[in-house]
PDB file of C-alpha atoms in Angstrom:
ATOM      1  CA  UNK A   1      -2.410   7.951  -5.746  1.00 63.00           C
ATOM      2  CA  UNK A   2      -4.675   6.477  -3.311  1.00 65.00           C
ATOM      3  CA  UNK A   3      -6.534   3.805  -4.684  1.00 75.00           C
ATOM      4  CA  UNK A   4      -4.578   2.681  -7.297  1.00 83.00           C
ATOM      5  CA  UNK A   5      -1.540   0.503  -8.205  1.00 89.00           C
ATOM      6  CA  UNK A   6       1.199   0.025 -10.749  1.00 89.00           C
ATOM      7  CA  UNK A   7       2.649  -3.638 -11.018  1.00 91.00           C
ATOM      8  CA  UNK A   8       6.032  -3.498 -13.705  1.00 89.00           C
ATOM      9  CA  UNK A   9       9.453  -4.308 -13.646  1.00 90.00           C
ATOM     10  CA  UNK A  10      12.170  -2.776 -14.619  1.00 89.00           C
ATOM     11  CA  UNK A  11      15.836  -3.759 -15.818  1.00 88.00           C
ATOM     12  CA  UNK A  12      17.388  -1.007 -13.621  1.00 86.00           C
ATOM     13  CA  UNK A  13      16.955   0.184  -9.796  1.00 87.00           C
ATOM     14  CA  UNK A  14      13.507   0.883  -8.416  1.00 84.00           C
ATOM     15  CA  UNK A  15      14.569   3.958  -7.393  1.00 82.00           C
ATOM     16  CA  UNK A  16      15.591   4.840 -10.781  1.00 82.00           C
ATOM     17  CA  UNK A  17      12.525   3.079 -12.524  1.00 83.00           C
ATOM     18  CA  UNK A  18      10.366   5.933  -9.825  1.00 78.00           C
ATOM     19  CA  UNK A  19      12.063   8.708 -10.840  1.00 77.00           C
ATOM     20  CA  UNK A  20      11.812   7.687 -14.903  1.00 78.00           C
ATOM     21  CA  UNK A  21       7.919   7.528 -13.574  1.00 76.00           C
ATOM     22  CA  UNK A  22       7.545  10.868 -12.178  1.00 70.00           C
ATOM     23  CA  UNK A  23       6.703  12.652 -15.502  1.00 68.00           C
ATOM     24  CA  UNK A  24       4.147  15.488 -16.009  1.00 54.00           C
ATOM     25  CA  UNK A  25       0.975  12.827 -16.472  1.00 59.00           C
ATOM     26  CA  UNK A  26       1.177  11.775 -13.325  1.00 67.00           C
ATOM     27  CA  UNK A  27      -0.496  13.820 -10.425  1.00 62.00           C
ATOM     28  CA  UNK A  28       1.291  12.445  -7.640  1.00 64.00           C
ATOM     29  CA  UNK A  29       4.765  10.960  -7.462  1.00 64.00           C
ATOM     30  CA  UNK A  30       5.145   6.574  -6.369  1.00 75.00           C
ATOM     31  CA  UNK A  31       6.000   5.007  -3.691  1.00 77.00           C
ATOM     32  CA  UNK A  32       7.481   1.995  -3.708  1.00 82.00           C
ATOM     33  CA  UNK A  33       5.069  -0.639  -1.680  1.00 86.00           C
ATOM     34  CA  UNK A  34       7.312  -3.519  -1.898  1.00 90.00           C
ATOM     35  CA  UNK A  35       9.821  -5.053  -4.794  1.00 91.00           C
ATOM     36  CA  UNK A  36      11.986  -8.167  -5.455  1.00 93.00           C
ATOM     37  CA  UNK A  37      14.207  -9.608  -7.538  1.00 93.00           C
ATOM     38  CA  UNK A  38      12.767 -12.726  -9.625  1.00 93.00           C
ATOM     39  CA  UNK A  39      14.256 -14.583 -12.071  1.00 92.00           C
ATOM     40  CA  UNK A  40      11.966 -14.270 -14.574  1.00 92.00           C
ATOM     41  CA  UNK A  41      10.594 -10.610 -14.180  1.00 91.00           C
ATOM     42  CA  UNK A  42       8.630 -10.499 -17.465  1.00 91.00           C
ATOM     43  CA  UNK A  43       6.714 -13.791 -17.011  1.00 93.00           C
ATOM     44  CA  UNK A  44       5.659 -12.651 -13.640  1.00 93.00           C
ATOM     45  CA  UNK A  45       4.575  -9.393 -14.966  1.00 91.00           C
ATOM     46  CA  UNK A  46       2.873 -10.947 -17.642  1.00 92.00           C
ATOM     47  CA  UNK A  47       1.590 -13.750 -15.052  1.00 92.00           C
ATOM     48  CA  UNK A  48       0.186 -10.359 -12.323  1.00 93.00           C
ATOM     49  CA  UNK A  49      -1.440  -8.515 -15.286  1.00 92.00           C
ATOM     50  CA  UNK A  50      -3.169 -11.758 -16.503  1.00 92.00           C
ATOM     51  CA  UNK A  51      -4.188 -12.894 -12.696  1.00 92.00           C
ATOM     52  CA  UNK A  52      -5.659  -8.577 -12.040  1.00 92.00           C
ATOM     53  CA  UNK A  53      -6.776  -8.522 -14.908  1.00 90.00           C
ATOM     54  CA  UNK A  54     -10.172  -7.810 -13.484  1.00 91.00           C
ATOM     55  CA  UNK A  55      -8.862  -5.053 -11.943  1.00 90.00           C
ATOM     56  CA  UNK A  56      -6.997  -2.968 -14.505  1.00 90.00           C
ATOM     57  CA  UNK A  57      -8.014   0.424 -15.096  1.00 86.00           C
ATOM     58  CA  UNK A  58      -7.611   0.410 -18.703  1.00 85.00           C
ATOM     59  CA  UNK A  59      -6.167  -2.325 -20.604  1.00 81.00           C
ATOM     60  CA  UNK A  60      -3.136  -1.136 -22.327  1.00 79.00           C
ATOM     61  CA  UNK A  61      -1.841   0.322 -18.807  1.00 81.00           C
ATOM     62  CA  UNK A  62      -0.120  -1.357 -16.460  1.00 85.00           C
ATOM     63  CA  UNK A  63      -2.336   0.257 -13.517  1.00 89.00           C
ATOM     64  CA  UNK A  64      -4.964  -1.986 -10.852  1.00 91.00           C
ATOM     65  CA  UNK A  65      -7.448  -0.777  -8.668  1.00 88.00           C
ATOM     66  CA  UNK A  66      -6.514  -3.101  -6.298  1.00 88.00           C
ATOM     67  CA  UNK A  67      -4.780  -3.671  -2.590  1.00 89.00           C
ATOM     68  CA  UNK A  68      -1.169  -4.125  -2.794  1.00 90.00           C
ATOM     69  CA  UNK A  69      -0.866  -6.252  -0.641  1.00 90.00           C
ATOM     70  CA  UNK A  70      -2.557  -9.171  -3.029  1.00 90.00           C
ATOM     71  CA  UNK A  71      -0.305  -8.671  -5.501  1.00 92.00           C
ATOM     72  CA  UNK A  72       2.729  -8.621  -2.513  1.00 92.00           C
ATOM     73  CA  UNK A  73       1.573 -11.980  -1.608  1.00 91.00           C
ATOM     74  CA  UNK A  74       2.546 -13.639  -4.981  1.00 92.00           C
ATOM     75  CA  UNK A  75       5.918 -11.836  -6.007  1.00 93.00           C
ATOM     76  CA  UNK A  76       6.706 -12.956  -2.549  1.00 91.00           C
ATOM     77  CA  UNK A  77       6.446 -16.560  -3.128  1.00 90.00           C
ATOM     78  CA  UNK A  78       9.007 -15.855  -5.934  1.00 90.00           C
ATOM     79  CA  UNK A  79      11.169 -13.746  -4.700  1.00 91.00           C
ATOM     80  CA  UNK A  80      14.731 -14.290  -4.740  1.00 94.00           C
ATOM     81  CA  UNK A  81      15.585 -10.484  -3.088  1.00 92.00           C
ATOM     82  CA  UNK A  82      13.514  -8.162  -1.602  1.00 90.00           C
ATOM     83  CA  UNK A  83      14.701  -4.711  -2.973  1.00 89.00           C
ATOM     84  CA  UNK A  84      12.160  -2.433  -1.837  1.00 85.00           C
ATOM     85  CA  UNK A  85      13.747   0.396  -0.992  1.00 80.00           C
ATOM     86  CA  UNK A  86      13.685   2.137   2.470  1.00 75.00           C
ATOM     87  CA  UNK A  87      12.838   5.754   1.827  1.00 67.00           C
ATOM     88  CA  UNK A  88      10.347   7.766  -0.660  1.00 65.00           C
ATOM     89  CA  UNK A  89      11.845   8.705  -3.668  1.00 62.00           C
ATOM     90  CA  UNK A  90      11.034  12.552  -3.901  1.00 59.00           C
ATOM     91  CA  UNK A  91      12.521  15.192  -6.072  1.00 62.00           C
ATOM     92  CA  UNK A  92      11.270  17.655  -3.557  1.00 58.00           C
ATOM     93  CA  UNK A  93       9.901  18.919  -1.242  1.00 62.00           C
ATOM     94  CA  UNK A  94       7.151  19.619  -3.250  1.00 60.00           C
ATOM     95  CA  UNK A  95       6.453  16.104  -4.481  1.00 58.00           C
ATOM     96  CA  UNK A  96       6.480  14.874  -0.698  1.00 56.00           C
ATOM     97  CA  UNK A  97       3.852  17.407   0.448  1.00 58.00           C
ATOM     98  CA  UNK A  98       1.527  16.282  -2.452  1.00 56.00           C
ATOM     99  CA  UNK A  99       1.512  12.741  -0.887  1.00 52.00           C
ATOM    100  CA  UNK A 100       0.812  14.082   2.524  1.00 57.00           C
ATOM    101  CA  UNK A 101      -1.626  15.884   1.101  1.00 55.00           C
ATOM    102  CA  UNK A 102      -3.119  13.533  -0.317  1.00 52.00           C
ATOM    103  CA  UNK A 103      -2.973  11.209   1.778  1.00 51.00           C
ATOM    104  CA  UNK A 104      -4.782  13.149   4.229  1.00 50.00           C
ATOM    105  CA  UNK A 105      -7.600  13.467   2.051  1.00 45.00           C
ATOM    106  CA  UNK A 106      -8.231  10.014   1.894  1.00 54.00           C
ATOM    107  CA  UNK A 107     -10.078  10.046   5.128  1.00 62.00           C
ATOM    108  CA  UNK A 108      -9.570   8.331   8.465  1.00 81.00           C
ATOM    109  CA  UNK A 109     -10.009   4.320   8.960  1.00 88.00           C
ATOM    110  CA  UNK A 110     -12.969   4.051  11.074  1.00 92.00           C
ATOM    111  CA  UNK A 111     -12.216   0.629  12.790  1.00 96.00           C
ATOM    112  CA  UNK A 112     -15.783  -0.058  14.370  1.00 95.00           C
ATOM    113  CA  UNK A 113     -17.639   0.849  11.113  1.00 92.00           C
ATOM    114  CA  UNK A 114     -15.313  -2.212   9.196  1.00 94.00           C
ATOM    115  CA  UNK A 115     -16.309  -4.896  12.920  1.00 95.00           C
ATOM    116  CA  UNK A 116     -12.376  -4.376  14.431  1.00 96.00           C
ATOM    117  CA  UNK A 117     -12.863  -4.388  18.056  1.00 97.00           C
ATOM    118  CA  UNK A 118     -10.684  -2.427  20.160  1.00 97.00           C
ATOM    119  CA  UNK A 119      -7.522  -4.435  21.265  1.00 97.00           C
ATOM    120  CA  UNK A 120      -7.641  -6.614  18.040  1.00 97.00           C
ATOM    121  CA  UNK A 121      -3.897  -7.095  17.037  1.00 98.00           C
ATOM    122  CA  UNK A 122      -2.970  -5.565  13.743  1.00 98.00           C
ATOM    123  CA  UNK A 123       0.498  -6.650  12.182  1.00 97.00           C
ATOM    124  CA  UNK A 124       3.014  -4.606   9.626  1.00 96.00           C
ATOM    125  CA  UNK A 125       2.786  -6.043   6.357  1.00 93.00           C
ATOM    126  CA  UNK A 126       6.753  -5.488   5.513  1.00 90.00           C
ATOM    127  CA  UNK A 127       7.709  -7.831   9.243  1.00 93.00           C
ATOM    128  CA  UNK A 128       4.584  -9.304  10.749  1.00 94.00           C
ATOM    129  CA  UNK A 129       6.256  -9.236  14.184  1.00 97.00           C
ATOM    130  CA  UNK A 130       6.002  -5.530  14.484  1.00 97.00           C
ATOM    131  CA  UNK A 131       2.066  -4.942  15.656  1.00 97.00           C
ATOM    132  CA  UNK A 132       0.087  -2.255  17.300  1.00 98.00           C
ATOM    133  CA  UNK A 133      -3.033  -2.968  19.204  1.00 98.00           C
ATOM    134  CA  UNK A 134      -6.471  -1.036  18.315  1.00 97.00           C
ATOM    135  CA  UNK A 135      -7.605   1.691  20.692  1.00 97.00           C
ATOM    136  CA  UNK A 136     -10.649   3.486  19.574  1.00 96.00           C
ATOM    137  CA  UNK A 137     -12.695   4.319  16.252  1.00 93.00           C
ATOM    138  CA  UNK A 138      -9.557   5.478  14.574  1.00 94.00           C
ATOM    139  CA  UNK A 139      -6.575   5.436  16.660  1.00 96.00           C
ATOM    140  CA  UNK A 140      -4.095   2.325  17.671  1.00 97.00           C
ATOM    141  CA  UNK A 141      -1.862   1.564  20.187  1.00 97.00           C
ATOM    142  CA  UNK A 142       2.362   1.527  18.733  1.00 97.00           C
ATOM    143  CA  UNK A 143       4.865   1.449  21.096  1.00 95.00           C
ATOM    144  CA  UNK A 144       2.815   2.784  23.599  1.00 96.00           C
ATOM    145  CA  UNK A 145       1.652   5.241  22.124  1.00 97.00           C
ATOM    146  CA  UNK A 146      -1.892   6.383  20.882  1.00 97.00           C
ATOM    147  CA  UNK A 147      -1.912   7.277  17.397  1.00 95.00           C
ATOM    148  CA  UNK A 148      -3.375   7.111  13.632  1.00 93.00           C
ATOM    149  CA  UNK A 149      -2.663   3.782  11.736  1.00 94.00           C
ATOM    150  CA  UNK A 150      -0.800   6.026   8.710  1.00 90.00           C
ATOM    151  CA  UNK A 151       1.374   7.579  11.608  1.00 92.00           C
ATOM    152  CA  UNK A 152       2.146   3.636  12.845  1.00 95.00           C
ATOM    153  CA  UNK A 153       3.030   2.723   9.651  1.00 93.00           C
ATOM    154  CA  UNK A 154       5.419   5.183   9.044  1.00 90.00           C
ATOM    155  CA  UNK A 155       6.925   4.971  12.463  1.00 93.00           C
ATOM    156  CA  UNK A 156       7.352   0.940  12.252  1.00 94.00           C
ATOM    157  CA  UNK A 157       9.057   2.275   8.371  1.00 90.00           C
ATOM    158  CA  UNK A 158      11.547   3.649  10.747  1.00 90.00           C
ATOM    159  CA  UNK A 159      11.964   0.595  12.823  1.00 91.00           C
ATOM    160  CA  UNK A 160      12.901  -1.456  10.198  1.00 88.00           C
ATOM    161  CA  UNK A 161      15.618   1.397   9.304  1.00 85.00           C
ATOM    162  CA  UNK A 162      13.713   3.476   6.555  1.00 79.00           C
ATOM    163  CA  UNK A 163      12.347   7.225   6.249  1.00 74.00           C
ATOM    164  CA  UNK A 164       9.167   7.574   5.190  1.00 68.00           C
ATOM    165  CA  UNK A 165       6.495  11.079   4.547  1.00 69.00           C
ATOM    166  CA  UNK A 166       3.030  10.380   4.209  1.00 70.00           C
ATOM    167  CA  UNK A 167       1.336   6.462   4.385  1.00 78.00           C
ATOM    168  CA  UNK A 168      -1.980   5.193   3.663  1.00 82.00           C
ATOM    169  CA  UNK A 169      -1.977   3.170   7.018  1.00 87.00           C
ATOM    170  CA  UNK A 170      -4.919   0.946   5.493  1.00 91.00           C
ATOM    171  CA  UNK A 171      -2.489  -1.121   3.098  1.00 90.00           C
ATOM    172  CA  UNK A 172       0.091  -1.613   5.553  1.00 92.00           C
ATOM    173  CA  UNK A 173      -1.863  -3.036   8.524  1.00 96.00           C
ATOM    174  CA  UNK A 174      -3.097  -6.752   8.516  1.00 95.00           C
ATOM    175  CA  UNK A 175      -5.902  -7.791  10.479  1.00 97.00           C
ATOM    176  CA  UNK A 176      -6.584 -11.070   9.879  1.00 95.00           C
ATOM    177  CA  UNK A 177      -4.523 -11.914   7.190  1.00 92.00           C
ATOM    178  CA  UNK A 178      -5.955  -9.115   5.190  1.00 92.00           C
ATOM    179  CA  UNK A 179      -5.248  -5.152   5.198  1.00 93.00           C
ATOM    180  CA  UNK A 180      -7.259  -3.332   7.081  1.00 94.00           C
ATOM    181  CA  UNK A 181      -8.024  -1.091   3.464  1.00 90.00           C
ATOM    182  CA  UNK A 182      -9.351  -4.465   2.109  1.00 89.00           C
ATOM    183  CA  UNK A 183     -11.563  -5.229   5.241  1.00 92.00           C
ATOM    184  CA  UNK A 184     -12.821  -1.528   4.126  1.00 89.00           C
ATOM    185  CA  UNK A 185     -13.328  -1.814   0.718  1.00 84.00           C
ATOM    186  CA  UNK A 186     -15.722  -5.210   0.778  1.00 84.00           C
ATOM    187  CA  UNK A 187     -17.846  -3.640   3.044  1.00 86.00           C
ATOM    188  CA  UNK A 188     -17.877  -0.809   0.767  1.00 81.00           C
ATOM    189  CA  UNK A 189     -18.589  -3.014  -2.539  1.00 79.00           C
ATOM    190  CA  UNK A 190     -21.364  -5.728  -0.607  1.00 81.00           C
ATOM    191  CA  UNK A 191     -23.128  -2.411   0.285  1.00 75.00           C
ATOM    192  CA  UNK A 192     -22.970  -0.960  -2.508  1.00 71.00           C
ATOM    193  CA  UNK A 193     -24.150  -4.370  -4.144  1.00 65.00           C
ATOM    194  CA  UNK A 194     -27.458  -4.333  -1.111  1.00 63.00           C
ATOM    195  CA  UNK A 195     -28.264  -0.442  -2.530  1.00 62.00           C
ATOM    196  CA  UNK A 196     -28.282  -1.844  -5.890  1.00 61.00           C
ATOM    197  CA  UNK A 197     -30.954  -4.471  -5.357  1.00 57.00           C
TER     198      UNK A 197
END
């Protein structure tokens, strides 16, 4: 569900929890952005829900309209072990196809429109030593190839030993410590406020 995240905990494996969540009431299967083993998961969950409460979609749900990187950096501070699954958890090909279609429909990221110049270096959220360079309005250079930020994120995940289907590139690349999705969202929010004035 592009633009929305779930912040939750489990006492089972992350993979099992993701399978449990893929029910008829959710339109798409979940992709895990980040998961970690922590010493007090109940306390951390409650703290995150309080800290990001103003981004909660509904008061009695664990869904937030929030850049997932913001939640990740807080969890990382208390992480004992990173347990993010290396592969997406899809029960069947239809699930993988549905995620890919939803990702494509979210639109192309425009670097120029968001104030990110060609030759700017972006860092991959899961390993800051993995970088790509902005090529033009819509593409980056990754491993000497021109591609979309989403395709570059997929390839970066593979470099880290995972397999991946479609990924929302803007939530996986950082520019000056912020995801490029967050930069876009802030710009759109400012434009909306200006229109309202």
